[in-house]
CSV table of C-alpha atoms and ligand atoms in Angstrom, one decimal:
chain,number,residue,atom,x,y,z
A,1,UNK,CA,0.2,-0.5,-0.2
A,2,UNK,CA,1.4,3.3,-0.9
A,3,UNK,CA,1.0,6.5,0.7
A,4,UNK,CA,-2.2,7.9,-0.4
A,5,UNK,CA,-1.5,11.4,-1.6
A,6,UNK,CA,-5.6,11.9,-1.9
A,7,UNK,CA,-5.8,11.2,1.6
A,8,UNK,CA,-3.1,12.6,3.3
A,9,UNK,CA,-4.1,15.9,1.7
A,10,UNK,CA,-4.1,18.6,5.0
A,11,UNK,CA,-6.9,20.8,3.0
A,12,UNK,CA,-9.1,20.0,0.8
A,13,UNK,CA,-11.7,22.6,1.5
A,14,UNK,CA,-8.9,23.9,-1.5
A,15,UNK,CA,-8.9,21.1,-4.0
A,16,UNK,CA,-13.0,21.6,-4.8
A,17,UNK,CA,-11.4,25.1,-5.0
A,18,UNK,CA,-8.8,24.5,-7.7
A,19,UNK,CA,-10.6,21.9,-9.7
A,20,UNK,CA,-13.7,24.8,-9.7
A,21,UNK,CA,-11.2,27.6,-10.5
A,22,UNK,CA,-9.2,25.2,-13.4
A,23,UNK,CA,-12.6,24.4,-14.7
A,24,UNK,CA,-14.0,28.5,-14.9
A,25,UNK,CA,-10.3,29.8,-15.9
A,26,UNK,CA,-9.8,26.3,-18.3
A,27,UNK,CA,-13.6,26.9,-20.4
A,28,UNK,CA,-12.3,30.5,-20.9
A,29,UNK,CA,-8.6,29.7,-22.6
A,30,UNK,CA,-10.2,27.6,-23.9
A,31,UNK,CA,-13.1,29.8,-26.4
A,32,UNK,CA,-9.6,32.0,-26.8
A,33,UNK,CA,-7.5,29.0,-28.2
A,34,UNK,CA,-11.1,29.2,-30.8
A,35,UNK,CA,-10.3,32.7,-32.2
A,36,UNK,CA,-6.6,31.7,-33.8
A,37,UNK,CA,-4.8,29.1,-35.4
A,38,UNK,CA,-2.6,27.9,-33.9
A,39,UNK,CA,-1.9,26.4,-30.0
A,40,UNK,CA,-1.2,28.3,-27.3
A,41,UNK,CA,1.8,28.1,-25.8
A,42,UNK,CA,1.7,32.0,-23.6
A,43,UNK,CA,0.1,35.2,-23.5
A,44,UNK,CA,1.1,38.5,-24.7
A,45,UNK,CA,-1.6,42.1,-23.7
A,46,UNK,CA,-4.3,39.1,-22.1
A,47,UNK,CA,-4.3,37.2,-26.1
A,48,UNK,CA,-2.9,34.4,-26.9
A,49,UNK,CA,-0.1,33.9,-29.3
A,50,UNK,CA,1.6,33.0,-31.5
A,51,UNK,CA,3.8,30.4,-32.4
A,52,UNK,CA,4.3,27.6,-35.6
A,53,UNK,CA,3.4,24.5,-35.4
A,54,UNK,CA,6.1,22.9,-34.6
A,55,UNK,CA,6.5,24.4,-31.5
A,56,UNK,CA,8.0,22.2,-28.1
A,57,UNK,CA,6.3,22.8,-26.4
A,58,UNK,CA,2.2,22.0,-28.4
A,59,UNK,CA,1.5,18.4,-26.6
A,60,UNK,CA,0.6,20.3,-23.7
A,61,UNK,CA,-3.0,22.1,-24.3
A,62,UNK,CA,-3.8,18.8,-25.7
A,63,UNK,CA,-3.0,17.1,-22.9
A,64,UNK,CA,-4.6,19.9,-20.2
A,65,UNK,CA,-7.8,19.5,-22.2
A,66,UNK,CA,-7.2,15.6,-20.9
A,67,UNK,CA,-6.8,16.1,-17.7
A,68,UNK,CA,-9.4,18.5,-17.7
A,69,UNK,CA,-12.2,15.7,-19.7
A,70,UNK,CA,-11.2,13.1,-16.7
A,71,UNK,CA,-11.5,16.4,-13.8
A,72,UNK,CA,-15.0,17.2,-15.3
A,73,UNK,CA,-16.2,15.0,-18.1
A,74,UNK,CA,-17.1,18.3,-19.6
A,75,UNK,CA,-16.7,17.4,-24.0
A,76,UNK,CA,-15.5,20.5,-24.6
A,77,UNK,CA,-12.1,19.8,-23.4
A,78,UNK,CA,-12.0,16.1,-25.5
A,79,UNK,CA,-12.9,18.4,-28.6
A,80,UNK,CA,-10.7,20.7,-27.9
A,81,UNK,CA,-7.5,17.7,-27.5
A,82,UNK,CA,-8.6,16.3,-30.1
A,83,UNK,CA,-8.9,19.3,-32.5
A,84,UNK,CA,-5.3,20.6,-31.2
A,85,UNK,CA,-3.9,16.3,-32.0
A,86,UNK,CA,-5.4,17.2,-35.8
A,87,UNK,CA,-3.7,20.3,-36.5
A,88,UNK,CA,0.1,18.6,-35.1
A,89,UNK,CA,-0.4,16.0,-37.9
A,90,UNK,CA,0.9,19.8,-39.9
A,91,UNK,CA,3.8,18.4,-37.4
A,92,UNK,CA,4.2,15.2,-38.2
A,93,UNK,CA,3.7,15.6,-41.7
A,94,UNK,CA,7.4,18.1,-41.6
A,95,UNK,CA,9.7,15.8,-39.6
A,96,UNK,CA,12.4,16.7,-40.5
A,97,UNK,CA,12.7,20.1,-38.4
A,98,UNK,CA,11.1,17.3,-35.3
A,99,UNK,CA,13.2,17.7,-32.0
A,100,UNK,CA,14.3,15.4,-29.4
A,101,UNK,CA,10.5,16.7,-27.6
A,102,UNK,CA,8.1,14.0,-29.4
A,103,UNK,CA,7.0,13.2,-25.9
A,104,UNK,CA,5.6,16.6,-25.6
A,105,UNK,CA,3.8,16.6,-28.3
A,106,UNK,CA,2.3,13.0,-28.7
A,107,UNK,CA,2.4,10.7,-25.9
A,108,UNK,CA,0.9,12.9,-23.2
A,109,UNK,CA,-2.4,13.4,-25.4
A,110,UNK,CA,-2.6,11.4,-28.7
A,111,UNK,CA,-1.4,8.7,-26.9
A,112,UNK,CA,-3.4,9.3,-24.5
A,113,UNK,CA,-6.6,8.9,-26.1
A,114,UNK,CA,-5.5,6.3,-27.8
A,115,UNK,CA,-5.3,4.9,-24.3
A,116,UNK,CA,-9.0,6.2,-23.2
A,117,UNK,CA,-10.4,5.2,-26.5
A,118,UNK,CA,-7.9,3.1,-29.1
A,119,UNK,CA,-8.6,6.1,-31.5
A,120,UNK,CA,-5.8,3.8,-33.8
A,121,UNK,CA,-5.2,7.5,-36.0
A,122,UNK,CA,-4.0,8.7,-32.1
A,123,UNK,CA,-1.9,5.4,-31.7
A,124,UNK,CA,0.2,5.7,-34.8
A,125,UNK,CA,0.4,9.6,-33.7
A,126,UNK,CA,2.2,8.3,-31.2
A,127,UNK,CA,4.4,5.8,-32.7
A,128,UNK,CA,5.4,7.2,-35.9
A,129,UNK,CA,6.5,10.3,-32.8
A,130,UNK,CA,8.5,7.3,-31.1
A,131,UNK,CA,10.1,6.7,-34.4
A,132,UNK,CA,11.2,9.4,-35.0
A,133,UNK,CA,12.6,10.4,-31.2
A,134,UNK,CA,13.7,6.8,-31.6
A,135,UNK,CA,15.8,7.8,-35.2
A,136,UNK,CA,17.0,10.4,-33.0
A,137,UNK,CA,19.5,7.6,-30.4
A,138,UNK,CA,23.6,8.0,-31.5
A,139,UNK,CA,25.1,4.8,-31.0
A,140,UNK,CA,27.4,6.3,-28.8
A,141,UNK,CA,25.0,6.1,-26.2
A,142,UNK,CA,23.1,9.8,-26.4
A,143,UNK,CA,19.1,10.7,-28.2
A,144,UNK,CA,20.7,14.1,-29.8
A,145,UNK,CA,17.9,16.8,-29.1
A,146,UNK,CA,18.3,19.5,-31.1
A,147,UNK,CA,19.3,20.3,-34.9
A,148,UNK,CA,21.4,22.0,-36.4
A,149,UNK,CA,20.6,26.3,-36.5
A,150,UNK,CA,22.5,28.0,-39.3
A,151,UNK,CA,25.9,28.4,-36.7
A,152,UNK,CA,26.0,25.1,-35.1
A,153,UNK,CA,26.7,22.1,-35.9
A,154,UNK,CA,24.1,19.6,-33.1
A,155,UNK,CA,25.0,16.2,-33.7
A,156,UNK,CA,26.8,15.5,-30.2
A,157,UNK,CA,24.1,17.4,-28.7
A,158,UNK,CA,21.6,16.2,-25.7
A,159,UNK,CA,20.2,17.8,-22.9
A,160,UNK,CA,18.7,17.2,-19.2
A,161,UNK,CA,14.8,18.0,-20.2
A,162,UNK,CA,15.2,15.0,-22.5
A,163,UNK,CA,14.4,12.6,-19.6
A,164,UNK,CA,10.7,13.4,-19.9
A,165,UNK,CA,10.4,12.3,-23.4
A,166,UNK,CA,11.6,8.9,-22.7
A,167,UNK,CA,7.7,7.6,-21.5
A,168,UNK,CA,7.5,7.9,-25.6
A,169,UNK,CA,9.9,5.5,-25.5
A,170,UNK,CA,8.7,2.9,-22.8
A,171,UNK,CA,5.3,3.0,-23.8
A,172,UNK,CA,6.3,2.6,-27.9
A,173,UNK,CA,7.7,-1.0,-26.6
A,174,UNK,CA,4.8,-1.6,-24.2
A,175,UNK,CA,2.9,-1.7,-27.8
A,176,UNK,CA,5.0,-2.9,-30.3
A,177,UNK,CA,6.6,-5.7,-28.1
A,178,UNK,CA,10.0,-4.5,-29.5
A,179,UNK,CA,12.1,-4.2,-26.6
A,180,UNK,CA,14.8,-1.5,-28.8
A,181,UNK,CA,12.7,1.9,-27.6
A,182,UNK,CA,13.3,1.2,-24.6
A,183,UNK,CA,16.2,-0.6,-25.0
A,184,UNK,CA,17.2,3.0,-26.7
A,185,UNK,CA,15.6,5.0,-23.6
A,186,UNK,CA,17.6,2.8,-20.9
A,187,UNK,CA,21.5,4.0,-22.6
A,188,UNK,CA,19.8,7.3,-22.4
A,189,UNK,CA,19.2,7.5,-19.0
A,190,UNK,CA,22.6,5.4,-17.5
A,191,UNK,CA,24.0,8.5,-19.9
A,192,UNK,CA,22.4,11.5,-18.4
A,193,UNK,CA,22.9,10.0,-15.0
A,194,UNK,CA,26.4,9.4,-15.5
A,195,UNK,CA,27.0,12.5,-17.2
A,196,UNK,CA,24.7,14.8,-16.5
A,197,UNK,CA,22.8,14.6,-13.0
A,198,UNK,CA,26.7,15.9,-10.8
A,199,UNK,CA,27.4,14.4,-7.0
A,200,UNK,CA,25.3,17.1,-5.5
A,201,UNK,CA,22.3,15.9,-6.7
A,202,UNK,CA,22.3,19.3,-9.5
A,203,UNK,CA,22.5,19.1,-12.7
A,204,UNK,CA,24.5,20.2,-16.0
A,205,UNK,CA,21.4,21.2,-18.8
A,206,UNK,CA,23.9,20.3,-21.4
A,207,UNK,CA,26.0,17.8,-22.3
A,208,UNK,CA,28.2,18.1,-25.9
A,209,UNK,CA,29.0,15.1,-27.0
A,210,UNK,CA,31.7,13.8,-29.9
A,211,UNK,CA,29.1,12.2,-32.2
A,212,UNK,CA,31.9,9.5,-33.4
A,213,UNK,CA,33.1,8.3,-30.1
A,214,UNK,CA,30.7,9.1,-27.5
A,215,UNK,CA,33.1,11.1,-25.1
A,216,UNK,CA,32.0,14.1,-22.6
A,217,UNK,CA,33.6,17.2,-24.9
A,218,UNK,CA,31.9,20.1,-22.3
A,219,UNK,CA,28.9,21.1,-20.6
A,220,UNK,CA,27.2,24.2,-21.4
A,221,UNK,CA,24.4,26.9,-19.3
A,222,UNK,CA,21.9,26.7,-21.8
A,223,UNK,CA,18.8,27.9,-20.3
A,224,UNK,CA,20.3,28.6,-16.7
A,225,UNK,CA,23.0,31.9,-15.2
A,226,UNK,CA,25.7,29.7,-16.8
A,227,UNK,CA,28.5,26.6,-17.4
A,228,UNK,CA,27.9,25.1,-14.2
A,229,UNK,CA,25.5,26.6,-12.5
A,230,UNK,CA,21.5,24.5,-11.5
A,231,UNK,CA,18.5,25.5,-13.8
A,232,UNK,CA,15.8,24.8,-11.6
A,233,UNK,CA,13.4,23.3,-14.9
A,234,UNK,CA,16.4,21.4,-15.8
A,235,UNK,CA,17.2,20.0,-12.4
A,236,UNK,CA,12.9,19.3,-12.8
A,237,UNK,CA,12.8,17.5,-15.9
A,238,UNK,CA,15.8,15.6,-14.1
A,239,UNK,CA,13.7,15.0,-10.9
A,240,UNK,CA,10.0,13.5,-12.9
A,241,UNK,CA,12.1,11.8,-15.4
A,242,UNK,CA,14.1,8.9,-13.8
A,243,UNK,CA,10.5,8.7,-11.6
A,244,UNK,CA,9.1,8.0,-14.6
A,245,UNK,CA,12.3,5.6,-15.7
A,246,UNK,CA,12.0,3.8,-12.6
A,247,UNK,CA,8.3,3.4,-12.7
A,248,UNK,CA,9.1,2.1,-16.6
A,249,UNK,CA,12.3,-0.5,-16.0
A,250,UNK,CA,12.7,-1.1,-12.0
A,251,UNK,CA,15.8,0.1,-12.2
A,252,UNK,CA,17.2,1.1,-8.5
A,253,UNK,CA,19.0,3.3,-9.8
A,254,UNK,CA,16.8,5.3,-11.8
A,255,UNK,CA,14.3,5.7,-8.2
A,256,UNK,CA,18.1,6.2,-6.6
A,257,UNK,CA,19.2,9.6,-9.3
A,258,UNK,CA,15.4,11.1,-8.9
A,259,UNK,CA,15.8,11.0,-5.0
A,260,UNK,CA,19.1,12.3,-5.1
A,261,UNK,CA,17.9,15.1,-7.5
A,262,UNK,CA,14.5,15.7,-5.7
A,263,UNK,CA,17.0,16.5,-2.0
A,264,UNK,CA,19.1,18.4,-3.8
A,265,UNK,CA,15.8,20.9,-5.4
A,266,UNK,CA,14.4,20.2,-2.3
A,267,UNK,CA,16.9,22.2,-0.5
A,268,UNK,CA,17.8,24.8,-3.1
A,269,UNK,CA,14.0,26.1,-2.4
A,270,UNK,CA,13.6,29.3,-1.3
A,271,UNK,CA,11.0,29.8,2.0
A,272,UNK,CA,8.4,31.2,0.0
A,273,UNK,CA,8.9,28.0,-2.2
A,274,UNK,CA,8.7,29.5,-5.7
A,275,UNK,CA,11.9,28.4,-7.3
A,276,UNK,CA,14.4,31.1,-8.3
A,277,UNK,CA,15.3,30.1,-12.3
A,278,UNK,CA,18.7,29.1,-11.7
A,279,UNK,CA,18.7,27.9,-8.1
A,280,UNK,CA,22.8,29.4,-8.7
A,281,UNK,CA,21.6,32.9,-10.4
A,282,UNK,CA,22.5,35.5,-8.7
A,283,UNK,CA,20.3,37.7,-5.5
A,284,UNK,CA,19.1,40.0,-7.7
A,285,UNK,CA,17.4,40.0,-9.9
A,286,UNK,CA,14.9,37.6,-8.2
A,287,UNK,CA,13.8,35.6,-11.2
A,288,UNK,CA,11.4,32.8,-10.5
A,289,UNK,CA,10.0,29.8,-12.6
A,290,UNK,CA,6.8,28.8,-12.1
A,291,UNK,CA,7.1,25.8,-14.6
A,292,UNK,CA,10.1,24.4,-12.6
A,293,UNK,CA,8.1,24.7,-9.5
A,294,UNK,CA,4.4,22.9,-10.8
A,295,UNK,CA,7.0,20.1,-12.8
A,296,UNK,CA,8.6,19.3,-9.5
A,297,UNK,CA,5.4,18.8,-7.9
A,298,UNK,CA,4.4,16.7,-10.0
A,299,UNK,CA,8.1,14.3,-9.9
A,300,UNK,CA,7.3,14.9,-6.0
A,301,UNK,CA,4.1,13.4,-5.5
A,302,UNK,CA,5.0,10.1,-7.4
A,303,UNK,CA,8.2,10.6,-6.0
A,304,UNK,CA,6.0,10.0,-2.4
A,305,UNK,CA,3.7,7.1,-3.9
A,306,UNK,CA,7.4,4.9,-4.3
A,307,UNK,CA,9.2,5.0,-1.6
A,308,UNK,CA,8.7,4.1,2.1
A,309,UNK,CA,6.1,5.9,4.1
A,310,UNK,CA,9.0,6.7,6.4
A,311,UNK,CA,10.8,9.3,3.1
A,312,UNK,CA,7.2,10.1,1.3
A,313,UNK,CA,6.2,12.8,4.1
A,314,UNK,CA,9.2,15.8,2.8
A,315,UNK,CA,8.7,15.2,-0.9
A,316,UNK,CA,4.5,15.2,-0.3
A,317,UNK,CA,5.3,18.4,1.7
A,318,UNK,CA,7.3,20.0,-0.4
A,319,UNK,CA,4.8,20.0,-3.8
A,320,UNK,CA,2.0,20.8,-1.3
A,321,UNK,CA,3.9,23.1,-0.1
A,322,UNK,CA,5.5,24.9,-4.1
A,323,UNK,CA,1.7,24.4,-5.6
A,324,UNK,CA,0.3,26.5,-3.1
A,325,UNK,CA,2.8,28.8,-3.1
A,326,UNK,CA,2.4,29.8,-6.4
A,327,UNK,CA,-0.7,29.2,-6.7
A,328,UNK,CA,-1.2,31.9,-3.9
A,329,UNK,CA,1.4,34.3,-5.3
A,330,UNK,CA,1.7,34.0,-9.0
A,331,UNK,CA,-1.9,32.1,-10.5
A,332,UNK,CA,-4.1,34.8,-12.6
A,333,UNK,CA,-6.9,33.3,-11.7
A,334,UNK,CA,-9.1,36.3,-13.6
A,335,UNK,CA,-10.2,36.9,-17.4
A,336,UNK,CA,-7.6,39.3,-18.3
A,337,UNK,CA,-5.4,36.5,-20.1
A,338,UNK,CA,-6.0,33.1,-20.8
A,339,UNK,CA,-3.4,31.7,-19.1
A,340,UNK,CA,-2.8,31.6,-15.4
A,341,UNK,CA,0.8,30.9,-14.5
A,342,UNK,CA,2.6,34.6,-14.6
A,343,UNK,CA,5.8,34.1,-13.5
A,344,UNK,CA,8.0,31.7,-15.9
A,345,UNK,CA,10.7,32.5,-17.1
A,346,UNK,CA,12.0,30.6,-20.9
A,347,UNK,CA,15.8,31.0,-19.7
A,348,UNK,CA,17.9,32.7,-17.9
A,349,UNK,CA,19.5,34.6,-19.9
A,350,UNK,CA,16.3,35.4,-22.2
A,351,UNK,CA,15.4,38.8,-21.2
A,352,UNK,CA,12.5,39.4,-22.8
A,353,UNK,CA,11.0,35.4,-21.6
A,354,UNK,CA,11.5,36.9,-17.6
A,355,UNK,CA,8.4,36.0,-16.3
A,356,UNK,CA,6.6,35.6,-18.3
A,357,UNK,CA,3.0,32.7,-19.1
A,358,UNK,CA,3.9,29.5,-20.2
A,359,UNK,CA,1.5,26.8,-21.1
A,360,UNK,CA,2.8,24.0,-19.4
A,361,UNK,CA,3.4,25.4,-16.7
A,362,UNK,CA,-0.5,25.3,-15.8
A,363,UNK,CA,-0.8,22.3,-17.8
A,364,UNK,CA,1.8,20.2,-14.9
A,365,UNK,CA,-0.3,22.4,-11.8
A,366,UNK,CA,-4.0,20.6,-13.7
A,367,UNK,CA,-1.8,17.3,-13.7
A,368,UNK,CA,-0.8,17.9,-9.8
A,369,UNK,CA,-4.1,18.4,-9.2
A,370,UNK,CA,-5.7,15.9,-10.6
A,371,UNK,CA,-3.3,13.8,-8.6
A,372,UNK,CA,-4.3,15.5,-5.8
A,373,UNK,CA,-7.8,14.7,-6.8
A,374,UNK,CA,-7.4,11.1,-6.6
A,375,UNK,CA,-6.7,10.5,-10.5
A,376,UNK,CA,-4.9,7.2,-11.2
A,377,UNK,CA,-4.4,7.8,-15.5
A,378,UNK,CA,-0.6,8.6,-15.6
A,379,UNK,CA,-0.4,10.5,-18.6
A,380,UNK,CA,3.4,9.8,-18.9
A,381,UNK,CA,3.2,5.8,-18.3
A,382,UNK,CA,-0.2,4.4,-19.4
A,383,UNK,CA,0.4,1.0,-17.6
A,384,UNK,CA,-0.7,2.8,-13.9
A,385,UNK,CA,-4.7,2.4,-14.7
A,386,UNK,CA,-7.9,2.4,-12.5
B,1,LIG,N1,12.9,22.1,-22.2
B,1,LIG,C1,12.8,23.8,-22.9
B,1,LIG,C2,12.0,24.3,-21.5
B,1,LIG,O1,12.1,23.4,-20.1
B,1,LIG,O2,12.4,25.7,-22.1
């Protein structure tokens, strides 16, 4: 019997309030999304702002719709999820421009729709995405993150975020019975454990490997403050990603690594429980990232269910504190904007990307509230179902 995250919740009235607020806000967000011809990511002047169809976050909007559908049973959410899923077919047609983010882009909505409704097109989309992700594997031991950008040859670049895309590969092995996808995922997770996660539990964002030998050439700071710093969203991707790799494989080292990253994350969070963008950034200006907080909270809520009860409470308490603090201080429930979380940061050194809205921060909050209200379908792991 695992730690019961629903029964333990100290403030059920708050959770009920969140469910109502989310439904009202997301209905408004859907109404605004239907006025535009792209998938929501960020906002400007209270409106959804345009992004290209290949943008890596585009799976989070339909995933949020499936979460809301599961929570409320309201058909408008299901319809909107399917509308976005069909829009994303254009990104699959332009497959040569896809990155390693195929998991974010398809598993958590097409994979979920296939799981719930056995829709064959959703199955094909998800499996196609898995093939695209598997094709980025470099047999020297890592999954290539990004394509070249005109300036850099990025054949040897891998990023910590990829840990959250691996569930797509585990899914593909599960549905096809072919272990190749899972073996690729585990090879990449092993490399990440060895080369990204530092002894203290902090992580590099980007590691550049020799694309022929697999030798580590250098690390770079990426979306964090600088090389050697600790981008909080990267820590959150690692935390939740290693929990999921453990759930899919049972490999103890993945769980141990998830715990190490979690301990570091919790040790670095300030008294206000709203993560800084980089745990090693200068004290001023105080740049926050709500996305890091909500992703980490989801990872911690899963982690506390797979460790002994005697260990679970500190993970659980940290998750609940983060969610409550971020909601209290950074959530916009009004109809002035279709987005909820206002203090998200795309990258520390992107001065225009500080304290903006990012739809996937809202997605992870919705996912966390769902978990705390007893949602049993883990969108990243289709085996743990009701
Ligand atoms: N995966 C890119 C980011 O977290 O911004």
